mmCIF file of C-alpha atoms in Angstrom:
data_model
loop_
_atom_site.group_PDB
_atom_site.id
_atom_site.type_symbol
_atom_site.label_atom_id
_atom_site.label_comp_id
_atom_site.label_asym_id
_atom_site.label_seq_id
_atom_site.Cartn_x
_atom_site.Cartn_y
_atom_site.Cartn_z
ATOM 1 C CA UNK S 1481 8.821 -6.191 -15.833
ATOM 2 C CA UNK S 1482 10.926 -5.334 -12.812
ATOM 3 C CA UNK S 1483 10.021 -1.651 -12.860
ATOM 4 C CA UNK S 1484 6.642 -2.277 -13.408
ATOM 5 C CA UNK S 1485 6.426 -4.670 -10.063
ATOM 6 C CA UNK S 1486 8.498 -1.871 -8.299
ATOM 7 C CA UNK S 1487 5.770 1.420 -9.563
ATOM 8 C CA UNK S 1488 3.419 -1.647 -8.459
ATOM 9 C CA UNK S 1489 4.891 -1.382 -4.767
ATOM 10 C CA UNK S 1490 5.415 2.004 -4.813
ATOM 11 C CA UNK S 1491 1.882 2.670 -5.466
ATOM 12 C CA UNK S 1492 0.942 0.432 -2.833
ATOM 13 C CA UNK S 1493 2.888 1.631 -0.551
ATOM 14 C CA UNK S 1494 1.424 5.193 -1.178
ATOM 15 C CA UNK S 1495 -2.084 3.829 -0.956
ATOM 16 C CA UNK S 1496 -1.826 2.187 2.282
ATOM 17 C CA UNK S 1497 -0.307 5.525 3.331
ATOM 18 C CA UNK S 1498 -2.989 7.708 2.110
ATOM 19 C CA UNK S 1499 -5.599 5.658 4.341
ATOM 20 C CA UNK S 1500 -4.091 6.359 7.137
ATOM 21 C CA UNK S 1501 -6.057 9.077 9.910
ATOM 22 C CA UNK S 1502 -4.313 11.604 11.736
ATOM 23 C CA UNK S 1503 -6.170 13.343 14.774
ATOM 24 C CA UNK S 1504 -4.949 15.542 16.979
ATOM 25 C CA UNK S 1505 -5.121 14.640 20.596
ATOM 26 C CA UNK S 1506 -3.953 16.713 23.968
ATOM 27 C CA UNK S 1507 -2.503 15.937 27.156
ATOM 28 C CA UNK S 1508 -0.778 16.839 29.815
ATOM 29 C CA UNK S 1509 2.584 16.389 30.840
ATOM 30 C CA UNK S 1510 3.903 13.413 32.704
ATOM 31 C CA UNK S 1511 2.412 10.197 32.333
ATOM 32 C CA UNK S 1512 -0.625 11.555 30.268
ATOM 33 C CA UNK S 1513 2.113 12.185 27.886
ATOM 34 C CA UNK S 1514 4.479 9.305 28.070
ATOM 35 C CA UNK S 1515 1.184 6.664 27.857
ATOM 36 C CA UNK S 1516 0.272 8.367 24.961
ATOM 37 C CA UNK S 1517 3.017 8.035 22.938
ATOM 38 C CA UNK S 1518 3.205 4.422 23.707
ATOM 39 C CA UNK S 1519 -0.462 4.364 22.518
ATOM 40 C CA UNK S 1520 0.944 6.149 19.487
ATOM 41 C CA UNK S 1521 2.565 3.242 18.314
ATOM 42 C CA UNK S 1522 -0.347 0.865 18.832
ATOM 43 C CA UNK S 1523 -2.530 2.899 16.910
ATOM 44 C CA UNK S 1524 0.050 3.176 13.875
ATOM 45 C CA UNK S 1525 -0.494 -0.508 13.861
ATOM 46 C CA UNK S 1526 -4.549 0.047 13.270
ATOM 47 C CA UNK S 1527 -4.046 2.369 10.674
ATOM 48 C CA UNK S 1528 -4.611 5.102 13.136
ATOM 49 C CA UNK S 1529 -1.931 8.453 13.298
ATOM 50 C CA UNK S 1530 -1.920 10.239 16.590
ATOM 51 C CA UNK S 1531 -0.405 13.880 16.620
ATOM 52 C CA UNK S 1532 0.066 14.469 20.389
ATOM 53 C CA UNK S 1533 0.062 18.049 21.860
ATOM 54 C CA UNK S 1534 0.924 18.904 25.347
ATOM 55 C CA UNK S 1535 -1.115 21.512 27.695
ATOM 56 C CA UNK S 1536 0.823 22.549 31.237
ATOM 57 C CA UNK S 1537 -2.389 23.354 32.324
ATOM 58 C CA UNK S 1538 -6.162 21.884 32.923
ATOM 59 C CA UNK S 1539 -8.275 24.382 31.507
ATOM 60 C CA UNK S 1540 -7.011 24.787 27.272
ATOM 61 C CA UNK S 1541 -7.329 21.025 26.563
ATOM 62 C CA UNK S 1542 -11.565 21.229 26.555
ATOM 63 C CA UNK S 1543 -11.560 24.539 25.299
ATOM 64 C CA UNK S 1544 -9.441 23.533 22.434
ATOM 65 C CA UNK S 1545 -11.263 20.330 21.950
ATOM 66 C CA UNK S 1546 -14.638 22.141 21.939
ATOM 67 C CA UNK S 1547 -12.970 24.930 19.293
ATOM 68 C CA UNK S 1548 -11.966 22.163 17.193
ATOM 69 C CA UNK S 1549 -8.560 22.123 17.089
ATOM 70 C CA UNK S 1550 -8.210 18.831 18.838
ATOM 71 C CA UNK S 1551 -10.179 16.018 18.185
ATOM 72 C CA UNK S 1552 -9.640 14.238 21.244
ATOM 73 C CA UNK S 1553 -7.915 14.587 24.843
ATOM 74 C CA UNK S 1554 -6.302 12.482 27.632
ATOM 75 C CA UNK S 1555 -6.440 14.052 30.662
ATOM 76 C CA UNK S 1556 -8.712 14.532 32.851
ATOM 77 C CA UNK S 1557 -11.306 12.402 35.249
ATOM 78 C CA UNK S 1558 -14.610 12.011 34.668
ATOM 79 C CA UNK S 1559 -15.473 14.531 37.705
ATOM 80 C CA UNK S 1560 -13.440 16.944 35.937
ATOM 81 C CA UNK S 1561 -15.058 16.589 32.845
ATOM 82 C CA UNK S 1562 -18.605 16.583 33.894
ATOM 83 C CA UNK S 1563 -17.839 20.184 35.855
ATOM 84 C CA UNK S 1564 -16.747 21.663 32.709
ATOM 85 C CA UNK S 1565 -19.416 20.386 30.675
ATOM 86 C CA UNK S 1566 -21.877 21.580 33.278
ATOM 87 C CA UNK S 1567 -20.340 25.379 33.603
ATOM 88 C CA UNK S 1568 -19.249 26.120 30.123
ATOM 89 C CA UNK S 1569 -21.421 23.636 28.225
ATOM 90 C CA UNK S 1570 -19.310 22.094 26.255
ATOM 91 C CA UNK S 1571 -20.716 19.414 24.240
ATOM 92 C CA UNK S 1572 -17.920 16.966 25.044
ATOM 93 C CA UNK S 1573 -18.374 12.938 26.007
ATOM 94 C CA UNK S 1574 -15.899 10.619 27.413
ATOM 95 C CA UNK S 1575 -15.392 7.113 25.436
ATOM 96 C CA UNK S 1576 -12.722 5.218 27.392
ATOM 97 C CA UNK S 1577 -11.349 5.025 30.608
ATOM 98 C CA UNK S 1578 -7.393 5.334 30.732
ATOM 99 C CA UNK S 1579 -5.252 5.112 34.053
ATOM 100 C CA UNK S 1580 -6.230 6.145 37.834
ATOM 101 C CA UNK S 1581 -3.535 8.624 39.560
ATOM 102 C CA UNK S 1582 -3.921 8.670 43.528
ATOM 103 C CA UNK S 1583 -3.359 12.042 44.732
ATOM 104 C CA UNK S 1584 -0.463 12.612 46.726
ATOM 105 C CA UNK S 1585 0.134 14.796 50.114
ATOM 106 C CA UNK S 1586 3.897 16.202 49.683
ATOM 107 C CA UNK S 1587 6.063 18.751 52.456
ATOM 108 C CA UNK S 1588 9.010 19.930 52.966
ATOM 109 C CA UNK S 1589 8.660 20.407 56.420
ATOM 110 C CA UNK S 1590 7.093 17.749 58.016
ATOM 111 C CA UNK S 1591 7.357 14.130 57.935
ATOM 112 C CA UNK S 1592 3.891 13.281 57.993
ATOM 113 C CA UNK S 1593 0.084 14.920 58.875
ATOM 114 C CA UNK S 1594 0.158 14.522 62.484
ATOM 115 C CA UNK S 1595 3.545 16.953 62.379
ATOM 116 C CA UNK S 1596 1.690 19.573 60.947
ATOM 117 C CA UNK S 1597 1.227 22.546 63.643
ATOM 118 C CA UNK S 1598 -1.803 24.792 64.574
ATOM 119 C CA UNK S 1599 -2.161 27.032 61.694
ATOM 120 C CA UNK S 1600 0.087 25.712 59.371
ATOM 121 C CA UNK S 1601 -1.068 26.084 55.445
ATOM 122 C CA UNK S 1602 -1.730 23.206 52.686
ATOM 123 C CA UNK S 1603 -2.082 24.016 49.051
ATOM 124 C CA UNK S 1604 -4.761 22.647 46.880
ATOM 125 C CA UNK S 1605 -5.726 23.133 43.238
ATOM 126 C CA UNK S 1606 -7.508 26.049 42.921
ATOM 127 C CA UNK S 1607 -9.967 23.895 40.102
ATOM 128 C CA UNK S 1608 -13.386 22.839 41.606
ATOM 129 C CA UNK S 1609 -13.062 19.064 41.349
ATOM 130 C CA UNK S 1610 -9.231 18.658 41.945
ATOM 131 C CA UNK S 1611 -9.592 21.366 45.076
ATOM 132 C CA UNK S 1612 -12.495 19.036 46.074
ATOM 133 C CA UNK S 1613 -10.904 15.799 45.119
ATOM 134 C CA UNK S 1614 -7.482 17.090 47.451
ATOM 135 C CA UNK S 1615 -10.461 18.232 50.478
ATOM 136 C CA UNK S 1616 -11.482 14.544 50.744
ATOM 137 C CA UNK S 1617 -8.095 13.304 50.424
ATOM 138 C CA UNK S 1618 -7.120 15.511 53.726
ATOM 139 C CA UNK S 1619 -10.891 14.557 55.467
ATOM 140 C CA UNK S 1620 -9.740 11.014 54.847
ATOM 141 C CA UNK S 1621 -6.692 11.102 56.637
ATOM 142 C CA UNK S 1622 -8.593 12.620 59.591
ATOM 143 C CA UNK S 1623 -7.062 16.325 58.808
ATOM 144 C CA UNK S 1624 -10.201 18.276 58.484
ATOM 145 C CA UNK S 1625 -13.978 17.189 58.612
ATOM 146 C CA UNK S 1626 -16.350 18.290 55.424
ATOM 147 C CA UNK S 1627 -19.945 18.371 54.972
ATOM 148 C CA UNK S 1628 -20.978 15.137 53.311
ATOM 149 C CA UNK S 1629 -23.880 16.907 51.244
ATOM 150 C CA UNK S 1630 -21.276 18.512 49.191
ATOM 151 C CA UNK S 1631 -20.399 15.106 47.807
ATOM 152 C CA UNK S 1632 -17.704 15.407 45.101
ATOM 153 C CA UNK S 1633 -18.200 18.842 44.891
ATOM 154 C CA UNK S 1634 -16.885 19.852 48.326
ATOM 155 C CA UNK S 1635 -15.085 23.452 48.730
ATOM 156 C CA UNK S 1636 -13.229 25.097 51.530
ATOM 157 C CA UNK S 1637 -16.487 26.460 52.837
ATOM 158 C CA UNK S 1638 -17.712 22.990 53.552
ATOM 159 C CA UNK S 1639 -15.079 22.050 55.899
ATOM 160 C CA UNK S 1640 -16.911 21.451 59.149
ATOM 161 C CA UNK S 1641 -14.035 20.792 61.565
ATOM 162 C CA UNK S 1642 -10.549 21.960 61.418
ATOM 163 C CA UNK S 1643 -9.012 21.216 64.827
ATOM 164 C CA UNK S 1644 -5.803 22.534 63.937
ATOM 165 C CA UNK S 1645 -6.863 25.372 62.072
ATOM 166 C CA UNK S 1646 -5.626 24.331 58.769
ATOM 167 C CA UNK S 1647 -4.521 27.284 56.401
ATOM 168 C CA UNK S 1648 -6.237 26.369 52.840
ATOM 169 C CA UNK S 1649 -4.730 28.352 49.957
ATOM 170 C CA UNK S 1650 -5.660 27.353 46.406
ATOM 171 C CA UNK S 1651 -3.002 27.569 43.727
ATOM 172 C CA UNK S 1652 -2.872 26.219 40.026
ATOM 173 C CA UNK S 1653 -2.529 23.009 40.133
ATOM 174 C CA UNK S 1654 0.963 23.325 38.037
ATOM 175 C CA UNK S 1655 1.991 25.234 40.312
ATOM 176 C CA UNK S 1656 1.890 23.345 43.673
ATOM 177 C CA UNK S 1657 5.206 21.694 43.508
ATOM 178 C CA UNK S 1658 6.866 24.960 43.604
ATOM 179 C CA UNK S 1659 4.342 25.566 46.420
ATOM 180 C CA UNK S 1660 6.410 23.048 48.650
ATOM 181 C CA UNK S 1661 8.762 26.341 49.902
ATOM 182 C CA UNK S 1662 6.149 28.324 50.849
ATOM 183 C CA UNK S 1663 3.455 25.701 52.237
ATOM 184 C CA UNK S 1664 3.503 23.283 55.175
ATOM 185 C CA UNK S 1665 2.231 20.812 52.334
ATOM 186 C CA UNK S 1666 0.578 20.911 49.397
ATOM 187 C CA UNK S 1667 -1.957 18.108 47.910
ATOM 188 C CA UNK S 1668 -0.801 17.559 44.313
ATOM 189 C CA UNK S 1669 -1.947 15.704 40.905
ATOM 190 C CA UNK S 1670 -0.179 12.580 40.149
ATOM 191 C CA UNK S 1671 1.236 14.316 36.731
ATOM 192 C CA UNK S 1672 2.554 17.484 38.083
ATOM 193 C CA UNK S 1673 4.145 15.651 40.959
ATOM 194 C CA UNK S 1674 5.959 13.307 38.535
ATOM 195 C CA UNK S 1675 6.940 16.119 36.498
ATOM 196 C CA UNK S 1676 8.377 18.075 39.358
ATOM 197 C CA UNK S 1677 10.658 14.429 40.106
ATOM 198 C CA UNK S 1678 8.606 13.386 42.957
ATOM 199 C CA UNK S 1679 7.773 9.823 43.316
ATOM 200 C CA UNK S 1680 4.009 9.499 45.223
ATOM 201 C CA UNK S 1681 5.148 5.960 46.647
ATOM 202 C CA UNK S 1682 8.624 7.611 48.237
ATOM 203 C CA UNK S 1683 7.683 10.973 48.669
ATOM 204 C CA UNK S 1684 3.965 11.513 49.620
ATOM 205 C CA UNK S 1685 3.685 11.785 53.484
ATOM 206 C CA UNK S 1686 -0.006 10.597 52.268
ATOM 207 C CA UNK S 1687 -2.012 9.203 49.640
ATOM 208 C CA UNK S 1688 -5.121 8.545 48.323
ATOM 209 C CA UNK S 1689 -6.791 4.977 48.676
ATOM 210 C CA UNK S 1690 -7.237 3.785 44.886
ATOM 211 C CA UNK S 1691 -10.190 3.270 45.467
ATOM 212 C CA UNK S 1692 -11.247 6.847 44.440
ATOM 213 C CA UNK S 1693 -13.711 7.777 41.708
ATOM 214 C CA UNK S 1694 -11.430 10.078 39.849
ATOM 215 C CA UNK S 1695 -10.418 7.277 36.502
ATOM 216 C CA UNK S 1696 -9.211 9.745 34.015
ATOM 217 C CA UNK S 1697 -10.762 9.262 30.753
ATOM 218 C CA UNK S 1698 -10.539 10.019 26.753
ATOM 219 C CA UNK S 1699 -12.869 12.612 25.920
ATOM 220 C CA UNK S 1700 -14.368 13.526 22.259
ATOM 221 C CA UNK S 1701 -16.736 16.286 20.987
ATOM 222 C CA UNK S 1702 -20.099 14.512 20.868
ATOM 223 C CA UNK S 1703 -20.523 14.718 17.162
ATOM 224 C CA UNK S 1704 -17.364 12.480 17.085
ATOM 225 C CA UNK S 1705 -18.159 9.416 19.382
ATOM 226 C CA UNK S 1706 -19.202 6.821 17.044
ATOM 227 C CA UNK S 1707 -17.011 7.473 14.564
ATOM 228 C CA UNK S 1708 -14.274 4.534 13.467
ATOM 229 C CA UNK S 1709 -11.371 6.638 14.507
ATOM 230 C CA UNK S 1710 -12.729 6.577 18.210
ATOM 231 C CA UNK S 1711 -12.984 2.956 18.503
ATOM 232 C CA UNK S 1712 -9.341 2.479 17.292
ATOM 233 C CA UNK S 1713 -8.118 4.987 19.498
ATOM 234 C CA UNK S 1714 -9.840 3.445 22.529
ATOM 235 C CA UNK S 1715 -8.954 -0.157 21.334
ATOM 236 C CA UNK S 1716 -5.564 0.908 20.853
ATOM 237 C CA UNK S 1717 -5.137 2.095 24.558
ATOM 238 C CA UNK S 1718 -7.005 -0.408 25.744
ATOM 239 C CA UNK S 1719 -4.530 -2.846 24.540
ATOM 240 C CA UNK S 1720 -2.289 -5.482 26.552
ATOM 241 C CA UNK S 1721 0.696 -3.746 25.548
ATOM 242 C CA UNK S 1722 -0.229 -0.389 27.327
ATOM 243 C CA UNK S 1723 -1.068 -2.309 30.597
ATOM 244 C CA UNK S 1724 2.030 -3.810 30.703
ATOM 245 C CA UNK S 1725 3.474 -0.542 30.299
ATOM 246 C CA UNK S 1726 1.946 1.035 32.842
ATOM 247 C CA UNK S 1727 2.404 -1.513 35.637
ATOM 248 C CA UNK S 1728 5.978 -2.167 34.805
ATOM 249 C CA UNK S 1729 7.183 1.695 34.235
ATOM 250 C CA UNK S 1730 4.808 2.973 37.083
ATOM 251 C CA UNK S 1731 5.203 0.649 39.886
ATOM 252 C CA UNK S 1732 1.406 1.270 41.033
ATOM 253 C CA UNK S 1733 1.759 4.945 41.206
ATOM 254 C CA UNK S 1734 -0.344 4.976 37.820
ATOM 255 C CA UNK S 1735 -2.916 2.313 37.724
ATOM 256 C CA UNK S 1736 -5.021 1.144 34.334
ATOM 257 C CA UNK S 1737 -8.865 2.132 34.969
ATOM 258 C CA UNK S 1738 -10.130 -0.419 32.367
#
């Protein structure tokens, strides 16, 4: 009788194991990655397997997603996403919000903006949106002027004043930190700061108001947004323990967008 209530278990056991759903899902390094692993273990909880795969750059994560080999990312902001929908038409949604990472102004050289000499140079991503999203960041801190037609989508060739003949050079966005030696400053992504060991709330000579529209966001294939597995997966970040994770480990240099 005891065996039979042990194969019993057993058989359970394997049951409960065999409903369980594993997707894949990318991000990038940093606190894209460290969230998600916390997520991770809320989703295990839900019945839900996560398989996280980290990208050092922006541009594989929605090619891989739209190829299939990912069913979901964490990533990006919605900016972001809508550019690369609109210029290589991927069919790819967003179903969640996730966290909100002010963009930081970092230099080796100077102490703040108002140092910064006649001519000096300031790296931005070379990405549309993030080279746009690091423009506004410098027009708001009185820097440069842009057009305000361009909107979001604002480029080097919309800056309409540039009293101290600012220097723009566009880079990879992984690689601005390294940037720092070479540039006067450098406007950089929340993650690859981090990642580099810089702190945006001790480091950053400047930094973006949070009130920005860049809240990064899960994205799916389209085909995939209403299935269960996307619910959980939202749910599960969406949960109390991730805030609390966020606000105690980031210290309001990564705030939740939800």
């Amino acid at each position: 009788m005891k065996k039979l209530i042990i194969a019993a278990s057993l058989a359970a056991l394997f049951a409960g194991s065999a409903l369980a759903e594993t997707i894949k899902i990318g991000v990038t390094p940093a606190e894209h990655a460290q969230i998600m692993e916390q997520v991770k273990k809320v989703a295990a909880t839900k019945d839900l397997d996560l398989e996280i795969l980290e990208f050092s750059d922006y541009v594989v994560p929605n090619q891989a997603l739209a190829d299939g080999e990912l069913q979901a990312n964490s990533f990006q902001h919605q900016p972001y996403l809508d550019n690369q929908v609109s210029d290589r038409k991927f069919d790819l949604v967003s179903v969640g919000t996730t966290i909100t990472t002010p963009m930081g102004v970092y230099s080796k050289k100077v102490k703040s903006l108002d140092e910064l000499k006649d001519g000096a140079t300031i790296g931005i991503p070379n990405d549309p949106t993030n080279g746009g999203r690091a423009l506004l960041v410098l027009a708001s801190k009185g820097v440069l002027k842009v057009n305000p037609d361009a909107g979001l989508k604002v480029t080097p060739a919309d800056i309409t004043e540039n009293p101290k003949n600012i220097q723009i050079v566009e880079l990879d966005a992984a690689q601005l930190p390294r940037s720092l030696d070479d540039t006067d400053a450098s406007v950089i992504n929340t993650n690859y700061a981090t990642a580099a060991g810089l702190n945006p709330k001790k480091d950053a000579i400047a930094i973006e108001s949070e009130k920005s529209p860049y809240a990064n966001v899960i994205a799916v294939r389209a085909q995939d947004k209403d299935k269960p597995w996307v619910k959980t997966l939202v749910e599960s970040y969406h949960s109390p323990e991730i805030k609390t994770f966020i606000l105690e480990k980031y210290n309001g240099t990564v705030i939740p967008s939800w």
